[in-house]
Short mmCIF file of C-alpha atoms in Angstrom, two decimals:
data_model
loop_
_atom_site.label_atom_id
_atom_site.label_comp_id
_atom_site.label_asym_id
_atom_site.label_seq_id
_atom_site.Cartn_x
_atom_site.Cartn_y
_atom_site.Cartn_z
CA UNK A 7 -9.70 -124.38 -124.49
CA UNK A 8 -8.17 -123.28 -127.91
CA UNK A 9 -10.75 -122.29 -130.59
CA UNK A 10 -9.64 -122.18 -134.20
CA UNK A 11 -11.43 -120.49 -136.95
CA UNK A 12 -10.13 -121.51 -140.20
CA UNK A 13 -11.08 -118.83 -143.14
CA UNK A 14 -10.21 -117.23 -146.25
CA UNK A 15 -10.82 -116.37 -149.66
CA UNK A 16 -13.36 -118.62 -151.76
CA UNK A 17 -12.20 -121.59 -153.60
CA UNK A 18 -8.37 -121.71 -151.91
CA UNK A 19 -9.30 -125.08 -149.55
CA UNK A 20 -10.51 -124.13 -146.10
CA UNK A 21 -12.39 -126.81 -145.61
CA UNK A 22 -9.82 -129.01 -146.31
CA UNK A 23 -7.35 -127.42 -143.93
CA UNK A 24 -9.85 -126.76 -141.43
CA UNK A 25 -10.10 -130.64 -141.12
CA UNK A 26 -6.85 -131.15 -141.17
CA UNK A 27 -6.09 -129.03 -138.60
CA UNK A 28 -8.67 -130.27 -135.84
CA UNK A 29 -6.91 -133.86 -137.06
CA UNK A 30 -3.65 -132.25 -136.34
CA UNK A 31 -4.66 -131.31 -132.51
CA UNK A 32 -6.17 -135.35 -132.09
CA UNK A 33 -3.34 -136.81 -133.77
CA UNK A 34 -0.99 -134.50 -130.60
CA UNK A 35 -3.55 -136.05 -128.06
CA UNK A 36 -6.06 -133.59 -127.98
CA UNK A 37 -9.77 -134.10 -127.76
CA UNK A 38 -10.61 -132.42 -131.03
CA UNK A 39 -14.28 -130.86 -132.39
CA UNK A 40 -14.48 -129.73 -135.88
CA UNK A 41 -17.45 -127.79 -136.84
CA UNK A 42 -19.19 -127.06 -140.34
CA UNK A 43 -21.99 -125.44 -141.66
CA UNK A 44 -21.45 -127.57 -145.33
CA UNK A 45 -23.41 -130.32 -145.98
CA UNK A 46 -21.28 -132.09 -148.54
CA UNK A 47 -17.42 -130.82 -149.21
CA UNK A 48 -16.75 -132.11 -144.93
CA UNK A 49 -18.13 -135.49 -145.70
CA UNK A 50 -16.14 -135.89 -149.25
CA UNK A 51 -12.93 -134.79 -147.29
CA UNK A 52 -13.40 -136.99 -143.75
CA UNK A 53 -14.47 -139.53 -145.56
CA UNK A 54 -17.89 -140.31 -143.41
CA UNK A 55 -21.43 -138.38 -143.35
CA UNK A 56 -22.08 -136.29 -140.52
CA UNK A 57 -24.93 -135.61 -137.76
CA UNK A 58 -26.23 -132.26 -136.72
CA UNK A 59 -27.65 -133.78 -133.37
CA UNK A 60 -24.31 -134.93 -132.08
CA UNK A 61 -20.76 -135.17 -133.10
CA UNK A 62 -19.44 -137.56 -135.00
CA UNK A 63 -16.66 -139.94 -134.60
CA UNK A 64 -13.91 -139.73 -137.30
CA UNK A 65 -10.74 -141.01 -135.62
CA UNK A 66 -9.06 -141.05 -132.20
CA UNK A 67 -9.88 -138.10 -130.45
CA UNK A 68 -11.34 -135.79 -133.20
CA UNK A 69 -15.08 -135.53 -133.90
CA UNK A 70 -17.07 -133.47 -136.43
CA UNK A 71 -20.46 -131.82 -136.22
CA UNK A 72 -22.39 -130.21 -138.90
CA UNK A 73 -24.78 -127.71 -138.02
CA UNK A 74 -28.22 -127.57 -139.33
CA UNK A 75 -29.37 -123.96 -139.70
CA UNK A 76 -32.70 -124.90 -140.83
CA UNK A 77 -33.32 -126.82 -137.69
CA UNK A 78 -31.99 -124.13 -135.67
CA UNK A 79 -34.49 -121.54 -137.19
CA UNK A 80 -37.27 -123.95 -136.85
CA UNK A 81 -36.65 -124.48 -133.19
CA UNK A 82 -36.22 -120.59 -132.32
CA UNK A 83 -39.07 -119.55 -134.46
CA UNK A 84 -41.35 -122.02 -133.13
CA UNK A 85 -40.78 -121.46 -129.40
CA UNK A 86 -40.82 -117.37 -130.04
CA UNK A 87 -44.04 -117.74 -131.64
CA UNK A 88 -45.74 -119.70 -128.57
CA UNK A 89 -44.20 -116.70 -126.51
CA UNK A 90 -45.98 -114.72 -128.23
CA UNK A 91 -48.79 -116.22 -128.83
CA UNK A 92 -51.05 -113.81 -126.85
CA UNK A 93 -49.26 -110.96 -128.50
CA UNK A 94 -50.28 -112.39 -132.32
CA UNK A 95 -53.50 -113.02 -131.07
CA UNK A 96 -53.97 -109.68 -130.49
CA UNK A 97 -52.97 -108.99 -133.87
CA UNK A 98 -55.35 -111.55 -135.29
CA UNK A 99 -52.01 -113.51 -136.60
CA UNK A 100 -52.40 -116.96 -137.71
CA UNK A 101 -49.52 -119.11 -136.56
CA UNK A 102 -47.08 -120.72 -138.52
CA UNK A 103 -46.67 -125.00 -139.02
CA UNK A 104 -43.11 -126.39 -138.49
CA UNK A 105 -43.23 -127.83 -141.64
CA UNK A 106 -43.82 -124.73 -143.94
CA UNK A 107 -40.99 -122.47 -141.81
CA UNK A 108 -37.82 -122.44 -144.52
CA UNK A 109 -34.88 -120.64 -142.93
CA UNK A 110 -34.05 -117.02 -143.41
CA UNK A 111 -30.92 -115.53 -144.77
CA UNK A 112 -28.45 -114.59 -142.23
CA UNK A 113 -30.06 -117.74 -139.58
CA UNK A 114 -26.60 -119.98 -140.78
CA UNK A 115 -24.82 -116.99 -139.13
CA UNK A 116 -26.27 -117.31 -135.45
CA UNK A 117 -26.49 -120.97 -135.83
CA UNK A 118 -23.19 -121.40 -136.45
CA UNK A 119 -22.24 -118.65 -133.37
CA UNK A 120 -24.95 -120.61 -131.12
CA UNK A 121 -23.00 -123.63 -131.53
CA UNK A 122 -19.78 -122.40 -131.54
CA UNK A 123 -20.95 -121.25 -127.93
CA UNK A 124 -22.69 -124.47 -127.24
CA UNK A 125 -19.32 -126.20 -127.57
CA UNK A 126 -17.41 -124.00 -126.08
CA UNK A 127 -18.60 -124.39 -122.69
CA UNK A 128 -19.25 -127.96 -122.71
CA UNK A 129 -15.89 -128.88 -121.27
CA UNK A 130 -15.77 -131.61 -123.52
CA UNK A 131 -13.15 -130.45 -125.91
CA UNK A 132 -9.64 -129.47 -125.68
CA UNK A 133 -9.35 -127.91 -129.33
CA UNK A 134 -12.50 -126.74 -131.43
CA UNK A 135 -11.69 -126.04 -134.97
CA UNK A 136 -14.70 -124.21 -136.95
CA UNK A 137 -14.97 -124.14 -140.62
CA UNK A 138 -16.01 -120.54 -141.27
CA UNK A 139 -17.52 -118.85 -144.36
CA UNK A 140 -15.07 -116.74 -146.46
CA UNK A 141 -13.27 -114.21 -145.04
CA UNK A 142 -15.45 -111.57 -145.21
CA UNK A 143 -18.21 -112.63 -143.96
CA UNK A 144 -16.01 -114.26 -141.24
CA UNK A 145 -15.24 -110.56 -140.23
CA UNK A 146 -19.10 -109.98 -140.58
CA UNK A 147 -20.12 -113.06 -138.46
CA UNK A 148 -17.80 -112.31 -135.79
CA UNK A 149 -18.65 -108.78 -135.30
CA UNK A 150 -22.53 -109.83 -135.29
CA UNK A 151 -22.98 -110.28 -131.94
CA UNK A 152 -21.62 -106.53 -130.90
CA UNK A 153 -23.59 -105.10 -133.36
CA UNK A 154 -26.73 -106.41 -132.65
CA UNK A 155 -26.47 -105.43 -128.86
CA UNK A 156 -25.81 -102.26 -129.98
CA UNK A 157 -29.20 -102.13 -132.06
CA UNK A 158 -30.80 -103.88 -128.89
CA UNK A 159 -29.33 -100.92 -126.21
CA UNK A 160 -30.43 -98.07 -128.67
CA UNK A 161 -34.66 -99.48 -129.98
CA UNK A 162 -35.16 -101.00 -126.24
CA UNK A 163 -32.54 -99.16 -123.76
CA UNK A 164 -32.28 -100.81 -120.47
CA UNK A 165 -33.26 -97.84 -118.08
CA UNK A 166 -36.45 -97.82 -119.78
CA UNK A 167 -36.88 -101.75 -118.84
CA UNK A 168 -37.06 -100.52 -115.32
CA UNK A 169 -40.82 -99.70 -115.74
CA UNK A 170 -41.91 -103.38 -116.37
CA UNK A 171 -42.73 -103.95 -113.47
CA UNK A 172 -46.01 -101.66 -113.79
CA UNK A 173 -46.93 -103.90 -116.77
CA UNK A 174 -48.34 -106.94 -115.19
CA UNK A 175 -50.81 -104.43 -113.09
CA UNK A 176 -51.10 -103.09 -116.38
CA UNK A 177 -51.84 -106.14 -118.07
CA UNK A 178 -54.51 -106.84 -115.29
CA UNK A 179 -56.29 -103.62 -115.96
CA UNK A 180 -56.13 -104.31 -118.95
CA UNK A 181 -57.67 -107.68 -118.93
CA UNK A 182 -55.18 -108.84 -121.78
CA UNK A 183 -51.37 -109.40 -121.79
CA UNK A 184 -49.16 -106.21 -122.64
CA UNK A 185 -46.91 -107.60 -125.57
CA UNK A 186 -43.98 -104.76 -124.80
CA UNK A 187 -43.79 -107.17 -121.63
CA UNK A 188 -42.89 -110.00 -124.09
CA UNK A 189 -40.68 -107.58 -126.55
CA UNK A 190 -38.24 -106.76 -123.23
CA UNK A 191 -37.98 -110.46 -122.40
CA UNK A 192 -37.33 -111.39 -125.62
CA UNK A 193 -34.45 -109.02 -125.76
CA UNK A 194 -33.22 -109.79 -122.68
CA UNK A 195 -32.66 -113.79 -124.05
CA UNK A 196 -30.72 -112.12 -126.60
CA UNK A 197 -29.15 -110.40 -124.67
CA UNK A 198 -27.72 -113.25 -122.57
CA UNK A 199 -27.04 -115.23 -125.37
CA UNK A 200 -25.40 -112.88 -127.45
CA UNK A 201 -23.03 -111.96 -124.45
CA UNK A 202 -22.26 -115.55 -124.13
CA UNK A 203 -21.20 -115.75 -127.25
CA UNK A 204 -18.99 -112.29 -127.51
CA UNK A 205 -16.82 -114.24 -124.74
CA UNK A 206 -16.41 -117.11 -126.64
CA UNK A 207 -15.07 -114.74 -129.46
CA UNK A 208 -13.29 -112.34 -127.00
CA UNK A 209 -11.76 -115.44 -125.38
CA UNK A 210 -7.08 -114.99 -125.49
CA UNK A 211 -7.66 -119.04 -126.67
CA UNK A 212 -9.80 -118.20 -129.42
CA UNK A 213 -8.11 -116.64 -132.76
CA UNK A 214 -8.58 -116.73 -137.13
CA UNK A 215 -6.02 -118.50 -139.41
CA UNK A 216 -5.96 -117.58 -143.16
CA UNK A 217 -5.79 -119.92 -145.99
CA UNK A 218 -4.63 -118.54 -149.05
CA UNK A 219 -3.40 -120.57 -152.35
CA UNK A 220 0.07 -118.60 -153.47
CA UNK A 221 -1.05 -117.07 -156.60
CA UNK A 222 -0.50 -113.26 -158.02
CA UNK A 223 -3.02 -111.57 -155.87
CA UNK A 224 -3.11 -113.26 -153.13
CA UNK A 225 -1.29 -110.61 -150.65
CA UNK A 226 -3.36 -108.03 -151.77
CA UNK A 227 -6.66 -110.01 -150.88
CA UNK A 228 -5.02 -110.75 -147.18
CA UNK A 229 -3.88 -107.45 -146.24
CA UNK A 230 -7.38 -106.27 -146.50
CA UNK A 231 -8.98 -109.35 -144.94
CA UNK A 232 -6.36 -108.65 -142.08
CA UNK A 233 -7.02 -105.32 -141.97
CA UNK A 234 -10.45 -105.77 -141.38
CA UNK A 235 -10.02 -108.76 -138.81
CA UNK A 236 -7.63 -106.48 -136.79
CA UNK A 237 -10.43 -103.18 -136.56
CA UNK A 238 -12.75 -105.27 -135.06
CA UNK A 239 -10.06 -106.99 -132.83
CA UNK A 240 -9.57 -110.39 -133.84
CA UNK A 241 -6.25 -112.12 -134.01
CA UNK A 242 -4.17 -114.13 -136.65
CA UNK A 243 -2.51 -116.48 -135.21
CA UNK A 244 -1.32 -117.63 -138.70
CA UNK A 245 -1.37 -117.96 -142.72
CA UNK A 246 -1.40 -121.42 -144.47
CA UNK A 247 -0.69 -121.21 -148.29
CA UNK A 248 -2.11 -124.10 -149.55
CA UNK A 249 -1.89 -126.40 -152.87
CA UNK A 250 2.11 -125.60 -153.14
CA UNK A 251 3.64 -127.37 -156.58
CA UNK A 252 7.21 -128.85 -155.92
CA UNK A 253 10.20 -126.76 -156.52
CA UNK A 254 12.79 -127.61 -159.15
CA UNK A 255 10.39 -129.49 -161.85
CA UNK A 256 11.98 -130.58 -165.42
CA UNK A 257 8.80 -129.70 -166.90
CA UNK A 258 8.95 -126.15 -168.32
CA UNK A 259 5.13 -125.70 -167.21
CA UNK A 260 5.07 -127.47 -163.77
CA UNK A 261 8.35 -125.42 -163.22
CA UNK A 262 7.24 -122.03 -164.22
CA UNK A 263 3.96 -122.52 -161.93
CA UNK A 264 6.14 -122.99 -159.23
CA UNK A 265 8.11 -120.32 -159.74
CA UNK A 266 5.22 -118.16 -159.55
CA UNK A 267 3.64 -119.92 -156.47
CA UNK A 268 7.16 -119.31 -154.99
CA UNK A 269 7.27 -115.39 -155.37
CA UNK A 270 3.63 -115.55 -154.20
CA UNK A 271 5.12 -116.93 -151.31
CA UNK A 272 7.87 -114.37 -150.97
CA UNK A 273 5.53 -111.90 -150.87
CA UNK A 274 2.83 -113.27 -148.27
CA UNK A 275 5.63 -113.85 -145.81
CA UNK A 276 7.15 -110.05 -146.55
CA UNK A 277 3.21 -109.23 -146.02
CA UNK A 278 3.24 -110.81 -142.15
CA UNK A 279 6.50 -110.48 -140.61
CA UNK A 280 4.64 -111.17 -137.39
CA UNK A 281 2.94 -114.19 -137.99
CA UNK A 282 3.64 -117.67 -138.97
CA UNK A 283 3.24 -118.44 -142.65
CA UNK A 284 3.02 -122.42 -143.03
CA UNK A 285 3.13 -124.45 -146.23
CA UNK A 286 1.29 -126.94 -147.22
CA UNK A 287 2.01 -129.33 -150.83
CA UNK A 288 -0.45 -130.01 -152.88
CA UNK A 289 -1.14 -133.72 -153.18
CA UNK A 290 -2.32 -134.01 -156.34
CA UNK A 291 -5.57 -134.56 -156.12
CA UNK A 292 -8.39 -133.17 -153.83
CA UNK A 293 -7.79 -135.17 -150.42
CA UNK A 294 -10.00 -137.74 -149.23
CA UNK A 295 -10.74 -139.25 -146.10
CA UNK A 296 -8.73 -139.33 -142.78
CA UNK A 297 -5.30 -141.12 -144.39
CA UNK A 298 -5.27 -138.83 -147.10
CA UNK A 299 -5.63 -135.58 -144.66
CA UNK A 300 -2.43 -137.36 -142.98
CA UNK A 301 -0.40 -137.04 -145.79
CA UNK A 302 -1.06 -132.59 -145.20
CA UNK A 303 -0.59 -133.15 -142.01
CA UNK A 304 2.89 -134.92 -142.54
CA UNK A 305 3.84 -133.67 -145.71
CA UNK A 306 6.92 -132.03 -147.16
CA UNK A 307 5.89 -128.44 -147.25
CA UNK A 308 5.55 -127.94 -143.39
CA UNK A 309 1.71 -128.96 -142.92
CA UNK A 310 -1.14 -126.96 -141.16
CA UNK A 311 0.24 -125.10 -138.01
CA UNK A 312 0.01 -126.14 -134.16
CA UNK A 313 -3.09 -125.95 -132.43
CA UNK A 314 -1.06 -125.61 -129.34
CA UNK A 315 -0.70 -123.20 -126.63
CA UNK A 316 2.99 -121.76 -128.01
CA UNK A 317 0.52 -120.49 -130.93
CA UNK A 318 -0.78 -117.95 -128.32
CA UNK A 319 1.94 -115.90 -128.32
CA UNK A 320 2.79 -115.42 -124.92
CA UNK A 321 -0.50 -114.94 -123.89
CA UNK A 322 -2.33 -115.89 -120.43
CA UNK A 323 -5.33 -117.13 -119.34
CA UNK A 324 -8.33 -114.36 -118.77
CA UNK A 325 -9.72 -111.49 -120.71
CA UNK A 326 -8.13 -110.34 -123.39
CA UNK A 327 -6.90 -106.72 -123.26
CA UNK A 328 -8.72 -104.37 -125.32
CA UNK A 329 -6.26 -103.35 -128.37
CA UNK A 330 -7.31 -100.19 -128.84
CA UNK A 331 -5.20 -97.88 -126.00
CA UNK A 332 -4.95 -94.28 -124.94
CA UNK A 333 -1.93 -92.74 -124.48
CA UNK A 334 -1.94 -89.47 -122.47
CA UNK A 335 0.16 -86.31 -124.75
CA UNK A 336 -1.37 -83.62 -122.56
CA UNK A 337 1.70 -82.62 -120.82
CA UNK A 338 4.11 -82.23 -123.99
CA UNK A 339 1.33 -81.84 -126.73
CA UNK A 340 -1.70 -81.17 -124.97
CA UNK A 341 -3.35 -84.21 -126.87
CA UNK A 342 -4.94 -87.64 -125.72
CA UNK A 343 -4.20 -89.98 -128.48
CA UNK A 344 -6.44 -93.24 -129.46
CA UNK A 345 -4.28 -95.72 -130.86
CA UNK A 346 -6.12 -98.91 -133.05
CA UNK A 347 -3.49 -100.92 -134.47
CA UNK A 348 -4.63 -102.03 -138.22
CA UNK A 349 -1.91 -103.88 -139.85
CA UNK A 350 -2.65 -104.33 -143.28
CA UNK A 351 -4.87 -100.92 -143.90
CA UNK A 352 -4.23 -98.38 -145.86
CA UNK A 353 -4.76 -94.62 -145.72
CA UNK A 354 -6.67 -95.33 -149.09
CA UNK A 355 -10.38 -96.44 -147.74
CA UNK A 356 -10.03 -95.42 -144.12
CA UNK A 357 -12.83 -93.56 -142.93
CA UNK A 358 -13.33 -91.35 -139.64
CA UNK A 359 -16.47 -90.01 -138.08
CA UNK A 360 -17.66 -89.04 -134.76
CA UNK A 361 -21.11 -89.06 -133.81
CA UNK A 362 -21.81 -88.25 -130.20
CA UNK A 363 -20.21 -90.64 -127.55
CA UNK A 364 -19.35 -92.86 -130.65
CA UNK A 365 -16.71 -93.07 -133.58
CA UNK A 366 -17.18 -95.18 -136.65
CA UNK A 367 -14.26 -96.36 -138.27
CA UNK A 368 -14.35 -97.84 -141.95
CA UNK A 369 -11.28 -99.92 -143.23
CA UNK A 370 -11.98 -100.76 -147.03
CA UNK A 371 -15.41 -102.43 -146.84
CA UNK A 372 -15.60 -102.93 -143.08
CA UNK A 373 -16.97 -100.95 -140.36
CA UNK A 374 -16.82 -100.84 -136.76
CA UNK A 375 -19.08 -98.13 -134.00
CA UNK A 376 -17.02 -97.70 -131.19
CA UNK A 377 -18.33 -95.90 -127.55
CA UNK A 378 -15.58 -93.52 -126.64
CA UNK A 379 -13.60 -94.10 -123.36
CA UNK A 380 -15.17 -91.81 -121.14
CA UNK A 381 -11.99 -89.17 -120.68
CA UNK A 382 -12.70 -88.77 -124.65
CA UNK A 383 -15.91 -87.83 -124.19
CA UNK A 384 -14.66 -84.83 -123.31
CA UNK A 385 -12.59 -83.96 -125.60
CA UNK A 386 -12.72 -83.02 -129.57
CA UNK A 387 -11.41 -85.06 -132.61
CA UNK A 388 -8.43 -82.86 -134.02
CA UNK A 389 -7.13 -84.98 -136.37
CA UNK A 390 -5.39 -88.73 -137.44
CA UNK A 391 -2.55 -90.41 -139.07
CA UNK A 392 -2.12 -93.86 -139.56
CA UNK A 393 1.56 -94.86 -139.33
CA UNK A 394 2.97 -98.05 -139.45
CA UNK A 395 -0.22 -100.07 -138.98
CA UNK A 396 -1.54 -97.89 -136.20
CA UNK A 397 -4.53 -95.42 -136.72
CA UNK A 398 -3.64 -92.51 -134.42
CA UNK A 399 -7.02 -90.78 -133.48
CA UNK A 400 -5.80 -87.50 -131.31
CA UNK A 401 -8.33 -85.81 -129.23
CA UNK A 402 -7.78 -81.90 -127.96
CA UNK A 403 -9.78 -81.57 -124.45
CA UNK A 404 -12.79 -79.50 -124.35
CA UNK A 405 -12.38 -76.44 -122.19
CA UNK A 406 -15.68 -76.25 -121.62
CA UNK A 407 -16.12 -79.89 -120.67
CA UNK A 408 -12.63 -80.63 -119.81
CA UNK A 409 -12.20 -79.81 -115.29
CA UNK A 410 -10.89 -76.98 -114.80
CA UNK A 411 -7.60 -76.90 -112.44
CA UNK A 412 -7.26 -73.91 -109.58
#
């Protein structure tokens, strides 16, 4: 299945695009999903109002869904408190009515995820497109799920879970039930799910296009949203620039606007050699409806990209290889070397520190933990370079860890 996450800076049309895109895949003969978290812009630009139960038709082959975070929280609040209901009554809580829970900031993040997953492995789409937030909380959203088993392995680590099974005869001597019992199953449901959904987002079908309008500052704004897609490991599989004036205009205005969209332009493509920049013409007006989406599709500038499998780059079906490699120096430098390719960073705002078995690596405003391959473990950070796009983290072996030969 190809998964599509449409993002980018605020204001520059993703919606849009994002629509036009899963229309793209139906209109090839694809059986298309769009999904959105936004209540009104999807339903201006398809044209019809949408359901959170179940998809909605919109035209051969493509469907849309908006997701109801609200509901969502209601649903997982509700059934965690009748988990726990022993636990609260413990604590003397009083329980909480559906109808006074109002969701919680960050709950549109692991609704969205939660569906994305949901989708994913109903078999019942060839091509999901999601509309995602802006591009930086994209990055934030997608790392979630890591981070959060992370936080989950270090406050409840698993070797410790070993000893539950003493807490029922606990519980019995106790005459009530033991709520750590509760907190260990809780965390294993997260566990589960938020595995689920790291494959979804680790999957070689599943990758982020940009859209961008072409104006002054718009490569700037990429190569940091790039940079920070490719620490945590996501791909690009493309940039659409959208809203493009037409070229060669008698008016002196319309004209000079297009000159600067076109340098814009120049610039973006300079910006990713590697990956497909696609144009799309503005129509005017703010599209509207399936016909209208069409006319992107179709339209002079080049339209929205493929949705097909020549957009993966060669790649094959299975796990994705983990970008980040070692490459063994030790016999002409006496160095193991951790390469993390991160086109679009600069040495400006990268950050380096190691802390135990871990490294943390800041790009700009983005961070990512990282558990060192275990022959690094061993060894001690001696320095790093990035060159051409590539962090190079080099590691000197520890004699006093490193084995010793006779």
């Amino acid at each position: 299945m190809r998964t599509v996450l449409v993002t980018g800076p605020g204001g520059a049309g993703r919606t849009t695009l994002a629509a036009a895109t899963a229309l793209a895949a139906a209109r090839k003969g694809a059986r298309a999903l769009l999904l959105t978290t936004e209540s009104s812009a999807p339903e201006t630009v398809l044209g019809t109002s949408l359901g959170a139960e179940a998809p909605t038709p919109i035209a051969p082959g493509l469907h849309a869904r908006r997701i109801d975070p609200g509901d969502r929280f209601r649903q997982e609040f509700l059934a965690f408190q009748e988990r726990a209901g022993a636990a609260l009554d413990l604590l003397g809580a009083a329980p909480l009515d559906e109808d006074e829970l109002t969701e919680l900031p960050g709950s549109e993040d692991f609704a969205l995820l939660q569906a994305l997953r949901a989708e994913h492995t109903s078999d019942a789409w060839d091509t999901v497109v999601v509309d995602m937030p802006s591009a930086a909380e994209t990055i934030r959203l997608l790392a979630l799920p890591n981070q959060v088993r992370r936080y989950l392995r270090r406050l409840l680590p698993p070797e410790r879970q070993a000893a539950r099974a003493l807490r029922p005869v606990l519980a019995q001597l106790a005459g009530v039930p033991m709520p750590a019992q509760k907190l260990y199953e809780a965390a294993q449901r997260w566990e589960t799910e938020l595995s689920a959904v790291q494959r979804v987002i680790d999957d070689p079908g599943t990758s982020v296009r940009l859209v961008t309008e072409a104006g002054p500052v718009a490569a700037a704004n990429l190569r940091a949203i790039r940079a920070g897609l490719a620490l945590h490991g996501r791909r690009t599989d493309g940039v659409v620039v959208n809203r493009l004036l037409p070229t060669g205009s008698a008016d002196p205005f319309l004209a000079a606007l297009s000159g600067s969209q076109q340098t814009a332009l120049k610039a973006l493509r300079e910006e990713f050699p590697d990956v497909p920049v696609h144009e799309v013409a503005h129509l005017g007006r703010d599209p509207q409806g399936v016909d209208e989406l069409d006319a992107l599709i179709d339209g002079p500038a080049g339209g929205t990209g493929e949705t097909g499998d020549h957009d993966r780059n060669g790649e094959t079906a299975g796990p994705r290889p983990d970008p980040w490699t070692v490459e063994d120096r030790l016999a002409t430098d006496g160095l193991l070397v951790w390469r993390v390719p991160l086109p679009g960073a600069e040495r400006r705002g990268l950050g380096l520190v190691r802390r135990g078995d871990e490294i943390v690596v800041t790009v700009g405003r983005f961070r990512r933990i990282r558990t060192l391959p275990s022959v690094l473990r061993r060894c001690t950070v001696s320095g790093a370079g990035l060159r051409d796009g590539v962090l190079e983290i080099r590691f000197s072996p520890d004699p006093d860890l490193w084995p010793k030969s006779d």
